[in-house]
Amino acid sequence: MGCPYCCFGGATFHSLKVAAMPSAASIFRPISRTTTVDMLLTRQTRPLPLLVRALSSPALQSTPTTTTAVSSTTSPSDKGTKPQWKAAIDFKWIRDNREAVAANVKNRNSNANLDLVLELYEKMLNLQKEVEWLRGERNVVANKMKGKLEQSERQKLIEQGKNLKDGLASLEEDLLRLTDELQQEAQSIPNMTHPDVPIGGEDCSAVKKMVGSAPKFAFPIKDHLNLGKELDLFDFDSAAEVSGSKFYYLKNEAVMLEMALINWTLTEVTRRGFTPLMTPEIVRSSVLEKCGFQPRAENTQVYSIEGTDQCLIGTAEIPLGGIHMDSILPETSLPVKYIAHSHCFRTEAGAAGAATRGLYRVHQFSKVEMFILCRPQDSDMYLEELIAIEEDLYASLGFHFKILDMASGDLGAPAFRKFDVEAWMPGLGRYGEISSASNCTDYQSRRLGIRFRPSELSSTSPKKGKSNASPQFVHTLNATACAVPRMIICLLENFQQDDGSVIIPEPLRPFMGGVKCITPKSR
C-alpha cells in the first residue's frame, strides 16, 4: 500500500470486528457413500446423515457466537458469515507445498490457520465427490423413467427421485457453506515471500542503499512542530476542537507547499509513462478486503461507515486495484501504470509516543500513489523501476535517505517483497519512513479477478487470428510517490536556516509561484 496511510474519524465512523464462527472440526464428520445412498433411496423417512444435520440452519443458529462490534448497529456486510466474494486461491498448490507455506506463515508472524484450511479443503473435495455421485444416481433414475414401466415400479422411481433431489439439495447447500468457510479461512494466508527477503522482524531488514548525507547545522535545530509554529504553518489546536486529536489545519505557505508537492510529483511521474487519476475515497468493504486489508480486524486501521458496506480508503492503492476488477485485459495493454492523488484516512489504533507527534502520524492526509499491473514475468523489473522513481524524486529534493529490503515479519499479507524508504529527519533525530514499494504478485489479482489474455505472438496455439490462450492473473505493484505530511517534515527540518527561515528546494519553486524561502511572519 505504500507509505503508512491515514484516516479521518468522527461519530458516525466505527471500526468493526467479525463475529466468531463455530469450529469446523466440531461439526464435520465423514460420511460413507453406502450410508448416504441407502438413506436416499429407501421409501421410509429416515434422519439425514450427521454431515447434513450438523450444517443445517438450526444447528448453526444454536451455536453461540460472540459479536464484538463497536457499534450496536450491524452493517449489511456483517450479517451472517457467508463471504460476499471468492478468491481464486490455488488450494491444490497450497496442499502440495504445505511445508513451504507453513514456514512462510511462521516467518511472517501470520495468524493464518493452515491446518484448518487444509482440513476444510479435504472435506470439501470429499463432499464434492458425494454430490457428483448423487447427481449421477439421480440421472440414472431419470433415465429409467423414460421407458415403459409398471405403475408400482414408476411410483417407486418417483419416490427415489424425490429423495435423491431433496438429499442432493441439502448436500449442495452444505457444500456451499463449507466452501464459504474454506474461503474465509484461506483468505488470511499471506502471499509467499521472495527468497532474498531477510527473515525476521523489522530490525532484520537489510539496507540496500544509502543516498546523500545528513545536513550539518551550526545552530540549535528545531523540529517541524516548532518551525511550523514560528512560521505560522499549522494549527493543531483548532483542528483538535473541530475534529479531534491527530488532525490539523495547514496555513499560508504550508498550503502552497502541499499543492506544490502534489503537482510536482504528478508531473514528474506522468512524464515516465504513468496515467494520472483522481480516485474515489470511499470504497466497498469487499474491494478493500480483496486488496488484502482487514476492515473489521482487531485494531483495524480502517474507518468503516456505519450502516453501509463502505469504508474510507487508507491509500489510493485500493481504488486503483479495483478499477479493473473482474476483467480480462489484452496482453498488449500491459503494463498499465497509474499515478493517483487522493486523501487517505487511518484510525491509527494503538499509535502513541513522541514519534507520532505533529504531522508524522495523523488521521487524514494527502498522498500520491503509483500502481502497476503487468505480466508475471515482468513484476520484479517494475518493482526496481518504482524504487528508482522514488530514489530520483527524493534525491532531487536533496533528502538524505536509505532504502531498506524489509524483513519477512514486516511484510503485509499481499506483499511478496517490499522496499521502504526512510529519510533523515533532524528534528526527530532519526530516520522516518516516507514511502515504500511492494510487489504483490498475483495475491491481489486473484481476489480482484484481474487477468490478461496472452497475445497470439506469445501463444503456442497453431490457430491463426484471435488467441485462444487461457487468461492468466496479472501481477500488481504499488509504491508511494509522495506522502505529503512526511515530506513536509523532511523539507522543514532539513532546510531550516539559522534565522528561522526554510529554503524551498529548486524543483518545487515553479509550483510555489516562485517562492524560494518561507520566512517568519512579522509581528
PDB file of N, CA and C in Angstrom, residues 118-169:
ATOM      1  N   LEU A 118      -6.383 -26.707   5.221  1.00  0.00           N
ATOM      2  CA  LEU A 118      -6.194 -27.969   4.503  1.00  0.00           C
ATOM      3  C   LEU A 118      -7.226 -29.009   4.923  1.00  0.00           C
ATOM      4  N   GLU A 119      -7.610 -28.973   6.190  1.00  0.00           N
ATOM      5  CA  GLU A 119      -8.655 -29.894   6.646  1.00  0.00           C
ATOM      6  C   GLU A 119      -9.979 -29.595   5.953  1.00  0.00           C
ATOM      7  N   LEU A 120     -10.334 -28.318   5.874  1.00  0.00           N
ATOM      8  CA  LEU A 120     -11.566 -27.923   5.194  1.00  0.00           C
ATOM      9  C   LEU A 120     -11.498 -28.251   3.704  1.00  0.00           C
ATOM     10  N   TYR A 121     -10.322 -28.094   3.118  1.00  0.00           N
ATOM     11  CA  TYR A 121     -10.161 -28.375   1.691  1.00  0.00           C
ATOM     12  C   TYR A 121     -10.404 -29.854   1.399  1.00  0.00           C
ATOM     13  N   GLU A 122      -9.836 -30.746   2.221  1.00  0.00           N
ATOM     14  CA  GLU A 122     -10.037 -32.180   2.008  1.00  0.00           C
ATOM     15  C   GLU A 122     -11.513 -32.550   2.187  1.00  0.00           C
ATOM     16  N   LYS A 123     -12.156 -31.945   3.181  1.00  0.00           N
ATOM     17  CA  LYS A 123     -13.577 -32.229   3.394  1.00  0.00           C
ATOM     18  C   LYS A 123     -14.430 -31.709   2.243  1.00  0.00           C
ATOM     19  N   MET A 124     -14.043 -30.585   1.689  1.00  0.00           N
ATOM     20  CA  MET A 124     -14.756 -30.058   0.534  1.00  0.00           C
ATOM     21  C   MET A 124     -14.618 -30.997  -0.661  1.00  0.00           C
ATOM     22  N   LEU A 125     -13.393 -31.521  -0.893  1.00  0.00           N
ATOM     23  CA  LEU A 125     -13.186 -32.452  -2.002  1.00  0.00           C
ATOM     24  C   LEU A 125     -14.035 -33.708  -1.831  1.00  0.00           C
ATOM     25  N   ASN A 126     -14.092 -34.237  -0.600  1.00  0.00           N
ATOM     26  CA  ASN A 126     -14.896 -35.430  -0.342  1.00  0.00           C
ATOM     27  C   ASN A 126     -16.374 -35.152  -0.553  1.00  0.00           C
ATOM     28  N   LEU A 127     -16.820 -34.000  -0.095  1.00  0.00           N
ATOM     29  CA  LEU A 127     -18.242 -33.665  -0.259  1.00  0.00           C
ATOM     30  C   LEU A 127     -18.572 -33.435  -1.720  1.00  0.00           C
ATOM     31  N   GLN A 128     -17.641 -32.851  -2.480  1.00  0.00           N
ATOM     32  CA  GLN A 128     -17.858 -32.682  -3.913  1.00  0.00           C
ATOM     33  C   GLN A 128     -18.045 -34.030  -4.599  1.00  0.00           C
ATOM     34  N   LYS A 129     -17.266 -35.035  -4.176  1.00  0.00           N
ATOM     35  CA  LYS A 129     -17.414 -36.372  -4.747  1.00  0.00           C
ATOM     36  C   LYS A 129     -18.777 -36.954  -4.423  1.00  0.00           C
ATOM     37  N   GLU A 130     -19.238 -36.756  -3.190  1.00  0.00           N
ATOM     38  CA  GLU A 130     -20.564 -37.235  -2.798  1.00  0.00           C
ATOM     39  C   GLU A 130     -21.645 -36.583  -3.655  1.00  0.00           C
ATOM     40  N   VAL A 131     -21.522 -35.274  -3.840  1.00  0.00           N
ATOM     41  CA  VAL A 131     -22.523 -34.541  -4.620  1.00  0.00           C
ATOM     42  C   VAL A 131     -22.535 -35.031  -6.066  1.00  0.00           C
ATOM     43  N   GLU A 132     -21.363 -35.199  -6.666  1.00  0.00           N
ATOM     44  CA  GLU A 132     -21.297 -35.656  -8.047  1.00  0.00           C
ATOM     45  C   GLU A 132     -21.855 -37.064  -8.191  1.00  0.00           C
ATOM     46  N   TRP A 133     -21.576 -37.924  -7.194  1.00  0.00           N
ATOM     47  CA  TRP A 133     -22.078 -39.288  -7.275  1.00  0.00           C
ATOM     48  C   TRP A 133     -23.597 -39.314  -7.190  1.00  0.00           C
ATOM     49  N   LEU A 134     -24.159 -38.493  -6.309  1.00  0.00           N
ATOM     50  CA  LEU A 134     -25.609 -38.442  -6.172  1.00  0.00           C
ATOM     51  C   LEU A 134     -26.271 -37.853  -7.411  1.00  0.00           C
ATOM     52  N   ARG A 135     -25.609 -36.906  -8.044  1.00  0.00           N
ATOM     53  CA  ARG A 135     -26.143 -36.377  -9.300  1.00  0.00           C
ATOM     54  C   ARG A 135     -26.211 -37.471 -10.352  1.00  0.00           C
ATOM     55  N   GLY A 136     -25.192 -38.328 -10.356  1.00  0.00           N
ATOM     56  CA  GLY A 136     -25.201 -39.447 -11.288  1.00  0.00           C
ATOM     57  C   GLY A 136     -26.342 -40.407 -10.998  1.00  0.00           C
ATOM     58  N   GLU A 137     -26.567 -40.708  -9.708  1.00  0.00           N
ATOM     59  CA  GLU A 137     -27.670 -41.590  -9.335  1.00  0.00           C
ATOM     60  C   GLU A 137     -29.011 -40.996  -9.727  1.00  0.00           C
ATOM     61  N   ARG A 138     -29.156 -39.696  -9.562  1.00  0.00           N
ATOM     62  CA  ARG A 138     -30.402 -39.023  -9.952  1.00  0.00           C
ATOM     63  C   ARG A 138     -30.640 -39.152 -11.449  1.00  0.00           C
ATOM     64  N   ASN A 139     -29.570 -39.037 -12.232  1.00  0.00           N
ATOM     65  CA  ASN A 139     -29.709 -39.179 -13.679  1.00  0.00           C
ATOM     66  C   ASN A 139     -30.077 -40.608 -14.067  1.00  0.00           C
ATOM     67  N   VAL A 140     -29.532 -41.583 -13.327  1.00  0.00           N
ATOM     68  CA  VAL A 140     -29.884 -42.980 -13.593  1.00  0.00           C
ATOM     69  C   VAL A 140     -31.367 -43.197 -13.395  1.00  0.00           C
ATOM     70  N   VAL A 141     -31.897 -42.668 -12.277  1.00  0.00           N
ATOM     71  CA  VAL A 141     -33.332 -42.808 -12.002  1.00  0.00           C
ATOM     72  C   VAL A 141     -34.154 -42.111 -13.081  1.00  0.00           C
ATOM     73  N   ALA A 142     -33.725 -40.931 -13.510  1.00  0.00           N
ATOM     74  CA  ALA A 142     -34.455 -40.189 -14.534  1.00  0.00           C
ATOM     75  C   ALA A 142     -34.480 -40.951 -15.852  1.00  0.00           C
ATOM     76  N   ASN A 143     -33.388 -41.599 -16.204  1.00  0.00           N
ATOM     77  CA  ASN A 143     -33.339 -42.368 -17.451  1.00  0.00           C
ATOM     78  C   ASN A 143     -34.236 -43.596 -17.389  1.00  0.00           C
ATOM     79  N   LYS A 144     -34.302 -44.242 -16.223  1.00  0.00           N
ATOM     80  CA  LYS A 144     -35.170 -45.412 -16.080  1.00  0.00           C
ATOM     81  C   LYS A 144     -36.623 -45.052 -16.306  1.00  0.00           C
ATOM     82  N   MET A 145     -37.015 -43.850 -15.917  1.00  0.00           N
ATOM     83  CA  MET A 145     -38.415 -43.440 -16.012  1.00  0.00           C
ATOM     84  C   MET A 145     -38.828 -43.108 -17.440  1.00  0.00           C
ATOM     85  N   LYS A 146     -37.865 -43.048 -18.351  1.00  0.00           N
ATOM     86  CA  LYS A 146     -38.205 -42.740 -19.745  1.00  0.00           C
ATOM     87  C   LYS A 146     -38.847 -43.923 -20.457  1.00  0.00           C
ATOM     88  N   GLY A 147     -38.601 -45.146 -19.955  1.00  0.00           N
ATOM     89  CA  GLY A 147     -39.154 -46.332 -20.599  1.00  0.00           C
ATOM     90  C   GLY A 147     -40.548 -46.681 -20.087  1.00  0.00           C
ATOM     91  N   LYS A 148     -41.123 -47.773 -20.640  1.00  0.00           N
ATOM     92  CA  LYS A 148     -42.428 -48.259 -20.185  1.00  0.00           C
ATOM     93  C   LYS A 148     -42.229 -49.022 -18.888  1.00  0.00           C
ATOM     94  N   LEU A 149     -42.998 -48.642 -17.888  1.00  0.00           N
ATOM     95  CA  LEU A 149     -42.853 -49.249 -16.569  1.00  0.00           C
ATOM     96  C   LEU A 149     -44.210 -49.567 -15.977  1.00  0.00           C
ATOM     97  N   GLU A 150     -44.229 -50.576 -15.087  1.00  0.00           N
ATOM     98  CA  GLU A 150     -45.431 -50.834 -14.297  1.00  0.00           C
ATOM     99  C   GLU A 150     -45.666 -49.633 -13.379  1.00  0.00           C
ATOM    100  N   GLN A 151     -46.932 -49.414 -13.021  1.00  0.00           N
ATOM    101  CA  GLN A 151     -47.270 -48.269 -12.193  1.00  0.00           C
ATOM    102  C   GLN A 151     -46.526 -48.297 -10.859  1.00  0.00           C
ATOM    103  N   SER A 152     -46.434 -49.493 -10.276  1.00  0.00           N
ATOM    104  CA  SER A 152     -45.776 -49.610  -8.974  1.00  0.00           C
ATOM    105  C   SER A 152     -44.276 -49.294  -9.091  1.00  0.00           C
ATOM    106  N   GLU A 153     -43.673 -49.774 -10.196  1.00  0.00           N
ATOM    107  CA  GLU A 153     -42.262 -49.514 -10.394  1.00  0.00           C
ATOM    108  C   GLU A 153     -42.019 -48.026 -10.650  1.00  0.00           C
ATOM    109  N   ARG A 154     -42.926 -47.401 -11.433  1.00  0.00           N
ATOM    110  CA  ARG A 154     -42.789 -45.969 -11.704  1.00  0.00           C
ATOM    111  C   ARG A 154     -42.919 -45.157 -10.422  1.00  0.00           C
ATOM    112  N   GLN A 155     -43.895 -45.560  -9.583  1.00  0.00           N
ATOM    113  CA  GLN A 155     -44.087 -44.838  -8.330  1.00  0.00           C
ATOM    114  C   GLN A 155     -42.863 -44.953  -7.435  1.00  0.00           C
ATOM    115  N   LYS A 156     -42.262 -46.141  -7.457  1.00  0.00           N
ATOM    116  CA  LYS A 156     -41.059 -46.346  -6.659  1.00  0.00           C
ATOM    117  C   LYS A 156     -39.930 -45.430  -7.140  1.00  0.00           C
ATOM    118  N   LEU A 157     -39.781 -45.337  -8.476  1.00  0.00           N
ATOM    119  CA  LEU A 157     -38.729 -44.467  -9.021  1.00  0.00           C
ATOM    120  C   LEU A 157     -39.014 -42.995  -8.724  1.00  0.00           C
ATOM    121  N   ILE A 158     -40.299 -42.625  -8.737  1.00  0.00           N
ATOM    122  CA  ILE A 158     -40.656 -41.238  -8.419  1.00  0.00           C
ATOM    123  C   ILE A 158     -40.242 -40.887  -6.997  1.00  0.00           C
ATOM    124  N   GLU A 159     -40.514 -41.815  -6.068  1.00  0.00           N
ATOM    125  CA  GLU A 159     -40.139 -41.567  -4.674  1.00  0.00           C
ATOM    126  C   GLU A 159     -38.622 -41.528  -4.521  1.00  0.00           C
ATOM    127  N   GLN A 160     -37.926 -42.443  -5.220  1.00  0.00           N
ATOM    128  CA  GLN A 160     -36.470 -42.428  -5.155  1.00  0.00           C
ATOM    129  C   GLN A 160     -35.916 -41.129  -5.721  1.00  0.00           C
ATOM    130  N   GLY A 161     -36.514 -40.677  -6.831  1.00  0.00           N
ATOM    131  CA  GLY A 161     -36.063 -39.422  -7.436  1.00  0.00           C
ATOM    132  C   GLY A 161     -36.282 -38.237  -6.519  1.00  0.00           C
ATOM    133  N   LYS A 162     -37.421 -38.250  -5.829  1.00  0.00           N
ATOM    134  CA  LYS A 162     -37.712 -37.147  -4.906  1.00  0.00           C
ATOM    135  C   LYS A 162     -36.726 -37.150  -3.739  1.00  0.00           C
ATOM    136  N   ASN A 163     -36.461 -38.344  -3.181  1.00  0.00           N
ATOM    137  CA  ASN A 163     -35.491 -38.434  -2.077  1.00  0.00           C
ATOM    138  C   ASN A 163     -34.092 -37.997  -2.520  1.00  0.00           C
ATOM    139  N   LEU A 164     -33.716 -38.428  -3.732  1.00  0.00           N
ATOM    140  CA  LEU A 164     -32.415 -38.017  -4.252  1.00  0.00           C
ATOM    141  C   LEU A 164     -32.348 -36.502  -4.440  1.00  0.00           C
ATOM    142  N   LYS A 165     -33.407 -35.925  -4.968  1.00  0.00           N
ATOM    143  CA  LYS A 165     -33.445 -34.485  -5.201  1.00  0.00           C
ATOM    144  C   LYS A 165     -33.333 -33.718  -3.898  1.00  0.00           C
ATOM    145  N   ASP A 166     -34.097 -34.125  -2.887  1.00  0.00           N
ATOM    146  CA  ASP A 166     -34.080 -33.432  -1.595  1.00  0.00           C
ATOM    147  C   ASP A 166     -32.713 -33.589  -0.911  1.00  0.00           C
ATOM    148  N   GLY A 167     -32.205 -34.826  -0.935  1.00  0.00           N
ATOM    149  CA  GLY A 167     -30.905 -35.061  -0.306  1.00  0.00           C
ATOM    150  C   GLY A 167     -29.790 -34.317  -1.005  1.00  0.00           C
ATOM    151  N   LEU A 168     -29.856 -34.286  -2.339  1.00  0.00           N
ATOM    152  CA  LEU A 168     -28.834 -33.597  -3.100  1.00  0.00           C
ATOM    153  C   LEU A 168     -28.873 -32.097  -2.820  1.00  0.00           C
ATOM    154  N   ALA A 169     -30.084 -31.555  -2.705  1.00  0.00           N
ATOM    155  CA  ALA A 169     -30.210 -30.125  -2.405  1.00  0.00           C
ATOM    156  C   ALA A 169     -29.574 -29.789  -1.059  1.00  0.00           C
TER     157      ALA A 169
END
